[in-house]
Tab-separated table of C-alpha atoms and ligand atoms in Angstrom:
chain	number	residue	atom	x	y	z
A	12	MET	CA	-1.085	2.216	23.854
A	13	LYS	CA	0.893	3.805	21.023
A	14	THR	CA	-0.999	3.608	17.626
A	15	VAL	CA	1.347	2.738	14.866
A	16	VAL	CA	0.526	4.524	11.596
A	17	ILE	CA	1.626	2.833	8.451
A	18	PRO	CA	1.290	4.717	5.098
A	19	LEU	CA	0.470	2.384	2.233
A	20	ASP	CA	0.174	2.860	-1.463
A	21	PRO	CA	-3.399	1.637	-2.254
A	22	ALA	CA	-2.310	0.628	-5.824
A	23	ALA	CA	0.672	-1.509	-4.508
A	24	PRO	CA	0.284	-1.989	-0.715
A	25	ASP	CA	3.584	-3.152	0.856
A	26	LYS	CA	3.523	-6.836	1.643
A	27	GLN	CA	5.515	-6.649	4.826
A	28	ALA	CA	3.298	-3.943	6.345
A	29	LEU	CA	0.305	-6.024	5.497
A	30	ALA	CA	1.923	-9.007	7.169
A	31	GLU	CA	2.552	-6.967	10.248
A	32	ALA	CA	-1.052	-5.776	10.375
A	33	ALA	CA	-2.242	-9.389	9.800
A	34	ARG	CA	-0.013	-10.395	12.801
A	35	VAL	CA	-1.735	-7.798	14.907
A	36	LEU	CA	-5.254	-9.006	14.005
A	37	ARG	CA	-4.327	-12.677	14.534
A	38	GLY	CA	-2.977	-11.746	17.965
A	39	GLY	CA	-6.357	-10.113	18.874
A	40	GLY	CA	-5.395	-6.520	18.268
A	41	LEU	CA	-7.166	-3.683	16.584
A	42	VAL	CA	-6.108	-2.316	13.104
A	43	ALA	CA	-7.940	0.560	11.285
A	44	PHE	CA	-7.960	0.186	7.530
A	45	PRO	CA	-9.566	1.915	4.544
A	46	THR	CA	-12.493	0.546	2.708
A	47	GLU	CA	-14.212	2.038	-0.353
A	48	THR	CA	-16.784	3.662	1.969
A	49	VAL	CA	-15.089	4.815	5.175
A	50	TYR	CA	-12.250	3.666	7.351
A	51	GLY	CA	-13.096	0.560	9.440
A	52	LEU	CA	-11.814	-0.495	12.839
A	53	GLY	CA	-10.936	-4.167	12.447
A	54	ALA	CA	-10.530	-7.159	14.808
A	55	ASN	CA	-10.728	-10.966	14.361
A	56	ALA	CA	-14.445	-11.598	14.047
A	57	LEU	CA	-14.168	-15.082	15.494
A	58	ASN	CA	-12.365	-13.949	18.676
A	59	ALA	CA	-14.835	-12.714	21.281
A	60	ALA	CA	-12.332	-10.773	23.357
A	61	ALA	CA	-10.904	-9.018	20.220
A	62	ALA	CA	-14.244	-8.040	18.977
A	63	ALA	CA	-15.209	-6.856	22.540
A	64	SER	CA	-12.140	-4.426	22.489
A	65	ILE	CA	-13.624	-2.734	19.449
A	66	PHE	CA	-16.624	-1.652	21.628
A	67	THR	CA	-14.301	-0.444	24.393
A	68	ALA	CA	-12.077	1.571	21.913
A	69	LYS	CA	-15.097	3.170	20.371
A	70	GLY	CA	-17.308	3.612	23.523
A	71	ARG	CA	-19.860	1.790	21.495
A	72	PRO	CA	-23.028	0.417	23.211
A	73	ALA	CA	-23.056	-3.449	23.366
A	74	ASN	CA	-26.414	-3.653	21.660
A	75	ASN	CA	-25.012	-2.360	18.411
A	76	PRO	CA	-23.795	-5.227	16.188
A	77	LEU	CA	-20.660	-5.156	13.862
A	78	ILE	CA	-20.308	-5.794	10.178
A	79	VAL	CA	-18.106	-8.905	9.362
A	80	HIS	CA	-15.943	-8.209	6.347
A	81	LEU	CA	-14.716	-11.138	4.086
A	82	ALA	CA	-12.357	-11.411	1.162
A	83	GLU	CA	-14.856	-13.096	-1.123
A	84	ALA	CA	-18.424	-14.267	-1.113
A	85	ASP	CA	-17.268	-17.972	-1.017
A	86	GLN	CA	-16.217	-17.420	2.650
A	87	VAL	CA	-19.860	-16.558	3.762
A	88	HIS	CA	-20.429	-19.988	5.110
A	89	GLN	CA	-17.710	-19.340	7.730
A	90	VAL	CA	-20.102	-16.842	9.445
A	91	ALA	CA	-23.634	-17.306	8.043
A	92	ALA	CA	-25.934	-20.260	8.442
A	93	ASP	CA	-27.910	-19.733	5.280
A	94	TRP	CA	-27.044	-18.246	1.860
A	95	PRO	CA	-30.393	-17.661	0.043
A	96	GLU	CA	-30.722	-17.301	-3.662
A	97	SER	CA	-31.373	-13.578	-3.275
A	98	ALA	CA	-28.080	-13.176	-1.443
A	99	MET	CA	-26.140	-14.983	-4.111
A	100	ARG	CA	-27.668	-12.788	-6.848
A	101	LEU	CA	-26.943	-9.516	-4.892
A	102	ALA	CA	-23.407	-10.781	-4.257
A	103	GLN	CA	-22.756	-11.538	-7.870
A	104	ARG	CA	-23.956	-8.038	-8.892
A	105	PHE	CA	-22.597	-5.881	-6.094
A	106	TRP	CA	-19.537	-7.633	-4.374
A	107	PRO	CA	-16.867	-6.558	-3.800
A	108	GLY	CA	-18.701	-3.339	-2.975
A	109	PRO	CA	-20.636	-1.120	-0.550
A	110	LEU	CA	-23.512	-3.530	0.218
A	111	THR	CA	-23.892	-5.249	3.654
A	112	LEU	CA	-26.227	-8.300	3.817
A	113	VAL	CA	-27.875	-9.510	7.103
A	114	LEU	CA	-28.179	-13.219	7.202
A	115	PRO	CA	-28.891	-15.907	9.890
A	116	LYS	CA	-25.648	-16.356	11.826
A	117	ARG	CA	-23.630	-19.418	12.546
A	118	ASP	CA	-22.791	-20.402	16.067
A	119	THR	CA	-19.004	-19.826	15.368
A	120	VAL	CA	-19.703	-16.065	15.472
A	121	PRO	CA	-19.290	-14.759	18.976
A	122	ASP	CA	-22.354	-13.135	20.565
A	123	VAL	CA	-20.454	-9.823	21.179
A	124	VAL	CA	-20.193	-9.439	17.336
A	125	THR	CA	-23.952	-9.809	16.677
A	126	ALA	CA	-24.968	-8.065	19.949
A	127	LYS	CA	-26.538	-11.433	21.046
A	128	GLY	CA	-28.888	-11.387	17.992
A	129	PRO	CA	-29.514	-14.384	15.678
A	130	THR	CA	-28.299	-12.671	12.516
A	131	VAL	CA	-24.865	-11.449	11.160
A	132	ALA	CA	-24.120	-8.628	8.782
A	133	VAL	CA	-21.576	-9.441	6.118
A	134	ARG	CA	-19.837	-7.505	3.407
A	135	VAL	CA	-17.026	-8.022	0.914
A	136	PRO	CA	-15.322	-4.624	0.582
A	137	ALA	CA	-13.706	-3.587	-2.735
A	138	HIS	CA	-10.909	-1.369	-1.488
A	139	PRO	CA	-7.547	-2.903	-2.493
A	140	VAL	CA	-6.071	-2.405	0.945
A	141	ALA	CA	-9.061	-3.890	2.693
A	142	GLN	CA	-8.897	-6.926	0.161
A	143	ALA	CA	-5.136	-7.402	0.763
A	144	LEU	CA	-5.535	-7.211	4.566
A	145	LEU	CA	-8.347	-9.775	4.529
A	146	ARG	CA	-6.247	-12.079	2.488
A	147	ALA	CA	-3.133	-11.657	4.546
A	148	ALA	CA	-4.931	-12.226	7.863
A	149	ALA	CA	-7.064	-15.093	6.416
A	150	LEU	CA	-9.810	-14.237	8.914
A	151	PRO	CA	-13.205	-12.754	8.828
A	152	ILE	CA	-12.786	-9.151	10.218
A	153	ALA	CA	-15.355	-7.372	12.312
A	154	ALA	CA	-15.260	-3.769	11.554
A	155	PRO	CA	-17.425	-0.816	12.394
A	156	SER	CA	-16.507	2.697	11.169
A	157	ALA	CA	-13.193	3.792	12.911
A	158	ASN	CA	-14.628	6.634	15.009
A	159	ARG	CA	-15.858	7.054	18.641
A	160	SER	CA	-19.498	6.049	18.915
A	161	THR	CA	-22.004	8.665	17.587
A	162	GLU	CA	-19.355	10.739	15.968
A	163	LEU	CA	-18.682	11.351	12.218
A	164	SER	CA	-17.318	8.422	10.288
A	165	PRO	CA	-13.768	8.830	9.061
A	166	THR	CA	-12.843	9.088	5.343
A	167	ARG	CA	-9.215	9.991	5.955
A	168	ALA	CA	-6.536	8.619	8.279
A	169	GLU	CA	-6.324	12.000	10.162
A	170	HIS	CA	-10.023	11.583	11.041
A	171	VAL	CA	-9.309	8.100	12.552
A	172	LEU	CA	-6.372	9.552	14.616
A	173	ARG	CA	-8.492	12.493	15.886
A	174	SER	CA	-10.953	10.072	17.360
A	175	LEU	CA	-8.879	6.981	18.212
A	176	ASP	CA	-5.168	7.779	18.521
A	177	GLY	CA	-3.805	5.724	21.547
A	178	ARG	CA	-6.873	3.478	21.586
A	179	ILE	CA	-5.974	1.198	18.754
A	180	ASP	CA	-2.892	-0.733	17.740
A	181	MET	CA	-2.407	0.132	14.160
A	182	LEU	CA	-3.743	2.429	11.359
A	183	LEU	CA	-3.163	1.716	7.680
A	184	ASP	CA	-3.166	5.083	6.004
A	185	ALA	CA	-3.888	4.741	2.240
A	186	GLY	CA	-5.346	8.294	1.778
A	187	PRO	CA	-8.877	9.441	1.465
A	188	THR	CA	-11.711	6.817	0.755
A	189	SER	CA	-13.506	7.150	-2.508
A	190	GLY	CA	-17.217	6.397	-1.608
A	191	GLY	CA	-17.478	8.719	1.514
A	192	ILE	CA	-20.638	7.283	3.196
A	193	GLU	CA	-21.256	3.915	4.848
A	194	SER	CA	-22.475	0.740	2.969
A	195	THR	CA	-26.122	0.088	2.249
A	196	VAL	CA	-27.500	-2.463	4.704
A	197	LEU	CA	-30.099	-4.886	3.642
A	198	ASP	CA	-31.722	-7.513	5.948
A	199	LEU	CA	-32.386	-10.645	3.976
A	200	THR	CA	-33.877	-12.535	6.942
A	201	THR	CA	-37.279	-10.862	6.520
A	202	THR	CA	-39.876	-11.237	3.649
A	203	PRO	CA	-39.757	-9.010	1.789
A	204	PRO	CA	-36.114	-7.863	2.470
A	205	ARG	CA	-35.883	-4.758	4.470
A	206	LEU	CA	-33.491	-1.813	3.870
A	207	LEU	CA	-31.917	-0.956	7.246
A	208	ARG	CA	-29.586	1.752	6.141
A	209	PRO	CA	-29.624	3.590	2.763
A	210	GLY	CA	-26.168	3.803	1.186
A	211	PRO	CA	-24.173	3.986	-1.991
A	212	ILE	CA	-26.169	1.253	-3.621
A	213	ARG	CA	-29.785	2.585	-4.043
A	214	SER	CA	-33.000	0.666	-3.314
A	215	ALA	CA	-33.973	0.769	-6.972
A	216	GLU	CA	-30.653	-1.098	-7.837
A	217	LEU	CA	-31.402	-3.753	-5.284
A	218	GLU	CA	-34.997	-4.075	-6.436
A	219	ALA	CA	-33.795	-4.571	-9.941
A	220	VAL	CA	-32.030	-7.813	-8.731
A	221	ILE	CA	-34.363	-9.216	-6.078
A	222	GLY	CA	-37.695	-7.535	-6.451
A	223	SER	CA	-39.559	-5.204	-3.970
A	224	LEU	CA	-38.150	-4.500	-0.461
A	225	VAL	CA	-39.434	-2.381	2.294
A	226	HIS	CA	-37.910	0.645	3.874
A	227	ASP	CA	-39.175	2.528	6.879
A	228	ARG	CA	-37.874	6.029	6.042
A	229	PHE	CA	-35.873	7.576	8.870
A	230	ARG	CA	-37.440	5.320	11.393
A	231	THR	CA	-35.635	5.824	14.664
A	232	VAL	CA	-35.369	3.557	17.684
A	233	ALA	CA	-34.816	5.386	20.975
A	234	ALA	CA	-31.195	4.916	21.963
A	235	GLN	CA	-32.077	4.149	25.582
A	236	HIS	CA	-33.800	0.807	24.560
A	237	HIS	CA	-30.715	-1.167	25.495
A	238	SER	CA	-32.472	-4.472	26.363
A	239	GLN	CA	-32.543	-5.686	22.753
A	240	PRO	CA	-30.062	-5.532	19.823
A	241	LEU	CA	-31.195	-2.677	17.531
A	242	PRO	CA	-32.595	-3.725	14.273
A	243	SER	CA	-29.969	-1.345	12.899
A	244	PRO	CA	-27.908	1.109	14.941
A	245	GLY	CA	-28.031	3.348	11.924
A	246	MET	CA	-31.549	3.926	13.185
A	247	MET	CA	-30.304	5.595	16.359
A	248	PRO	CA	-31.483	9.159	16.151
A	249	ARG	CA	-28.134	10.753	16.826
A	250	HIS	CA	-25.387	9.146	14.782
A	251	TYR	CA	-22.755	10.291	12.465
A	252	ALA	CA	-22.739	13.657	14.205
A	253	PRO	CA	-20.136	16.478	14.514
A	254	ARG	CA	-19.596	18.085	17.891
A	255	THR	CA	-20.694	21.423	16.489
A	256	PRO	CA	-24.534	21.696	16.314
A	257	LEU	CA	-25.638	21.035	12.828
A	258	GLU	CA	-28.792	22.362	11.111
A	259	GLY	CA	-30.237	21.210	7.775
A	260	VAL	CA	-32.006	23.980	5.751
A	261	GLU	CA	-34.080	23.481	2.639
A	262	ALA	CA	-32.536	25.122	-0.514
A	263	GLY	CA	-33.605	28.768	-0.779
A	264	LYS	CA	-33.976	29.361	2.896
A	265	GLU	CA	-30.265	29.628	3.735
A	266	LEU	CA	-29.512	33.285	3.405
A	267	GLU	CA	-32.181	34.318	5.658
A	268	ARG	CA	-31.160	31.799	8.287
A	269	LEU	CA	-27.503	32.859	7.882
A	270	ALA	CA	-28.321	36.557	8.299
A	271	CYS	CA	-30.181	35.697	11.485
A	272	LEU	CA	-27.391	33.697	12.957
A	273	VAL	CA	-24.659	36.301	12.007
A	274	ARG	CA	-26.777	38.942	13.700
A	275	LYS	CA	-26.741	36.870	16.926
A	276	LYS	CA	-22.916	36.881	16.476
A	277	CYS	CA	-22.875	33.051	15.834
A	278	ARG	CA	-19.698	31.846	14.060
A	279	VAL	CA	-21.222	29.880	11.179
A	280	GLY	CA	-20.062	27.328	8.497
A	281	TRP	CA	-22.243	26.805	5.555
A	282	VAL	CA	-22.227	23.672	3.462
A	283	ALA	CA	-23.856	24.743	0.246
A	284	PHE	CA	-25.286	22.388	-2.446
A	285	ALA	CA	-23.908	23.340	-5.745
A	286	ASP	CA	-22.557	26.775	-6.396
A	287	PRO	CA	-24.304	29.590	-4.453
A	288	GLY	CA	-23.285	31.799	-7.446
A	289	GLU	CA	-23.803	35.508	-7.326
A	290	ARG	CA	-25.793	35.375	-4.000
A	291	ILE	CA	-24.143	37.607	-1.360
A	292	VAL	CA	-22.811	35.509	1.516
A	293	PRO	CA	-21.967	37.431	4.681
A	294	SER	CA	-18.201	37.462	4.861
A	295	GLU	CA	-18.138	36.043	8.406
A	296	VAL	CA	-19.665	32.817	7.062
A	297	ARG	CA	-17.210	29.967	6.228
A	298	LEU	CA	-18.545	28.596	2.992
A	299	ARG	CA	-17.925	25.208	1.648
A	300	VAL	CA	-19.571	24.093	-1.682
A	301	LEU	CA	-20.274	20.403	-2.316
A	302	PRO	CA	-20.973	18.981	-5.868
A	303	SER	CA	-24.440	18.454	-7.241
A	304	ASP	CA	-24.153	14.785	-8.031
A	305	PRO	CA	-24.924	12.301	-5.288
A	306	ALA	CA	-21.717	10.223	-5.543
A	307	SER	CA	-19.243	13.057	-5.562
A	308	TYR	CA	-21.259	14.878	-2.729
A	309	ALA	CA	-21.091	11.780	-0.587
A	310	ALA	CA	-17.447	11.386	-1.267
A	311	GLN	CA	-16.649	14.783	0.167
A	312	LEU	CA	-19.332	15.292	2.857
A	313	TYR	CA	-17.638	13.791	5.931
A	314	ALA	CA	-14.262	15.458	5.066
A	315	VAL	CA	-15.904	18.928	4.896
A	316	LEU	CA	-17.906	18.258	8.160
A	317	HIS	CA	-14.700	17.093	9.947
A	318	GLU	CA	-13.009	20.333	8.754
A	319	LEU	CA	-15.742	22.639	9.903
A	320	ASP	CA	-16.121	20.774	13.096
A	321	ALA	CA	-12.485	21.376	13.963
A	322	ALA	CA	-12.849	25.100	13.156
A	323	GLY	CA	-14.385	26.122	16.465
A	324	LEU	CA	-17.628	27.287	15.034
A	325	ASP	CA	-21.023	27.669	16.865
A	326	ARG	CA	-23.083	26.286	14.093
A	327	ILE	CA	-22.910	24.378	10.862
A	328	LEU	CA	-25.700	25.035	8.396
A	329	VAL	CA	-26.217	22.485	5.525
A	330	THR	CA	-28.387	22.996	2.563
A	331	LEU	CA	-30.380	19.802	2.222
A	332	PRO	CA	-30.196	18.237	-1.287
A	333	PRO	CA	-33.465	17.303	-3.107
A	334	ASP	CA	-35.779	14.808	-1.431
A	335	THR	CA	-35.408	12.107	-4.124
A	336	ASP	CA	-34.241	8.469	-4.062
A	337	ASP	CA	-30.804	9.368	-5.443
A	338	TRP	CA	-30.193	11.543	-2.433
A	339	LEU	CA	-31.828	9.295	0.226
A	340	ALA	CA	-28.483	8.078	1.816
A	341	VAL	CA	-26.997	11.684	2.027
A	342	ARG	CA	-30.175	13.080	3.434
A	343	ASP	CA	-30.362	10.251	6.005
A	344	ARG	CA	-26.855	10.961	7.277
A	345	LEU	CA	-27.660	14.708	7.294
A	346	CYS	CA	-30.819	14.347	9.277
A	347	ARG	CA	-29.167	12.099	11.847
A	348	ALA	CA	-26.202	14.535	12.123
A	349	ALA	CA	-28.698	17.360	12.860
A	350	HIS	CA	-30.259	15.487	15.623
A	351	SER	CA	-28.995	16.850	18.999
B	411	TXA	O1	-19.366	1.017	5.030
B	411	TXA	C1	-19.471	0.436	6.024
B	411	TXA	O2	-20.519	-0.349	6.304
B	411	TXA	C2	-18.449	0.591	7.092
B	411	TXA	C3	-17.133	-0.033	6.585
B	411	TXA	C4	-16.069	0.037	7.687
B	411	TXA	O3	-17.323	-1.348	6.136
B	411	TXA	N1	-18.843	0.005	8.385
B	411	TXA	C5	-19.871	0.509	9.171
B	411	TXA	O4	-19.996	-0.072	10.386
B	411	TXA	O5	-20.359	1.633	8.835
B	411	TXA	P1	-20.863	0.532	11.630
B	411	TXA	O6	-20.600	-0.326	12.660
B	411	TXA	O7	-20.469	2.000	11.664
B	411	TXA	O8	-22.292	0.460	11.055
B	411	TXA	C6	-22.801	-0.927	11.171
B	411	TXA	C7	-24.276	-0.943	10.603
B	411	TXA	C8	-25.194	-0.555	11.725
B	411	TXA	O9	-26.059	0.434	11.163
B	411	TXA	C9	-25.928	-1.765	12.006
B	411	TXA	O10	-27.279	-1.521	11.983
B	411	TXA	C10	-25.804	-2.798	10.899
B	411	TXA	O11	-24.544	-2.365	10.327
B	411	TXA	N2	-25.686	-4.125	11.446
B	411	TXA	C11	-24.601	-4.747	11.841
B	411	TXA	N3	-24.932	-6.006	12.223
B	411	TXA	C12	-26.395	-6.158	12.022
B	411	TXA	C13	-27.229	-7.158	12.227
B	411	TXA	N4	-26.919	-8.373	12.611
B	411	TXA	N5	-28.543	-6.830	11.909
B	411	TXA	C14	-28.874	-5.638	11.513
B	411	TXA	N6	-28.022	-4.599	11.289
B	411	TXA	C15	-26.779	-4.880	11.571
B	412	MG	MG1	-20.452	3.900	12.399
C-alpha cells in the first residue's frame, strides 16, 4: 500500500485534506495524525475490522488495548457505560488534553479495541488537527502511538514514516508535536483510582481534583502473559525503546562510564541532562543536551532518541533526571527504554 502524506498547517488545517482523511477513516482505513503528545495511528473505533488492522500495521499484541479519542467529553456515552463524578471533574479540568481515563465500556465498542476487557480508555486530544479530524470524521477514533510495537513513539511525521511507511493509508504531517510523551493514563474503575501510566499531567494535579490515587511505581507485567488483557501495556518492561541499546546513568557517573565505553571502542551517544558545561567530553562521543525543566525535556526526548538511534551507534547513554514526582513520566519512559 502507498502511504499518502498530507502536509497541514496546524493553525489552519486544510478542509479538503481533512475531508479526505475522514473519508479514509469512514471507509475502514488507517490515518496517522498529530496529537499534543505524540502522533497517533487512527481507525474507526466502532469498526472491528478497522481497529484490527491497527494491530496488524503495528505488530501489536492483541492483549494491548487501544485508547479511543473523542472530539469532546459529551461524546463519552458513545463508548463508556458509566461517567462517574470523578471523571466529570477531571474532564472539566484537563480535557481537551493529555489525560486518558479508563471507564467501564459499552457493548458498542468492539472487543478488539479493549483487548476483550470490560473497560475502555478514552481521551479528548487538544491538538487542532486531531480535533478537526475527529469532527470531520464524526467518529470515535481508536489510536495508539503511530510506531511499530515496542519502538519509540513518534513526535514528528518522519518518525511515523520510518516505522510505518507502506503499512498505513495516510499521514497528516503538521510538524513536531509539543508535548512529546504519551498521555497520563488513569483507571477510574477501581477504588481508589489507579495511575496506570505517568504522563504530562502529574499525579499531584489529579489528586488535587479527585483525592488520593494509587500508583505502583514501575510495576511490570511479563510480556509473555498473553492470556489476559494487560492492566496497562505501558507496564510491559520493554516499551518505547530505540533499537540501539540504551543505558541510564545517574548524574555525576557519566564521564567515568563514557571513558570506559570509549576505551572499548564503542560508538556512543550521550543524552546529557542540562549543560555538561566545562567537563571534558571525549571527542568521539555524540553529545545531545536536553533542557532541565520536565516539560521541555519531554518535548524533545523522543526526537533526540530517534536521531541517535538512526546514527548507527553501539550505545546510547542517558543521564537520568532527578528521582522526583516532576520527572516521574520521563524516568518511567527512560527505564523502559533501557530494558533490553
Ligand atoms: O498520548 C497518548 O496517549 C497517545 C496519543 C496518540 O493519544 N496514545 C498512546 O497510545 O500512547 P498507546 O496505545 O501507545 O498506549 C495506550 C496506553 C497503554 O499503556 C494502555 O495501557 C492504556 O493506554 N490502555 C488502553 N486501553 C486501556 C484499558 N482499557 N485499560 C487500561 N489501560 C488501557
Ligand atoms: Mg505506544
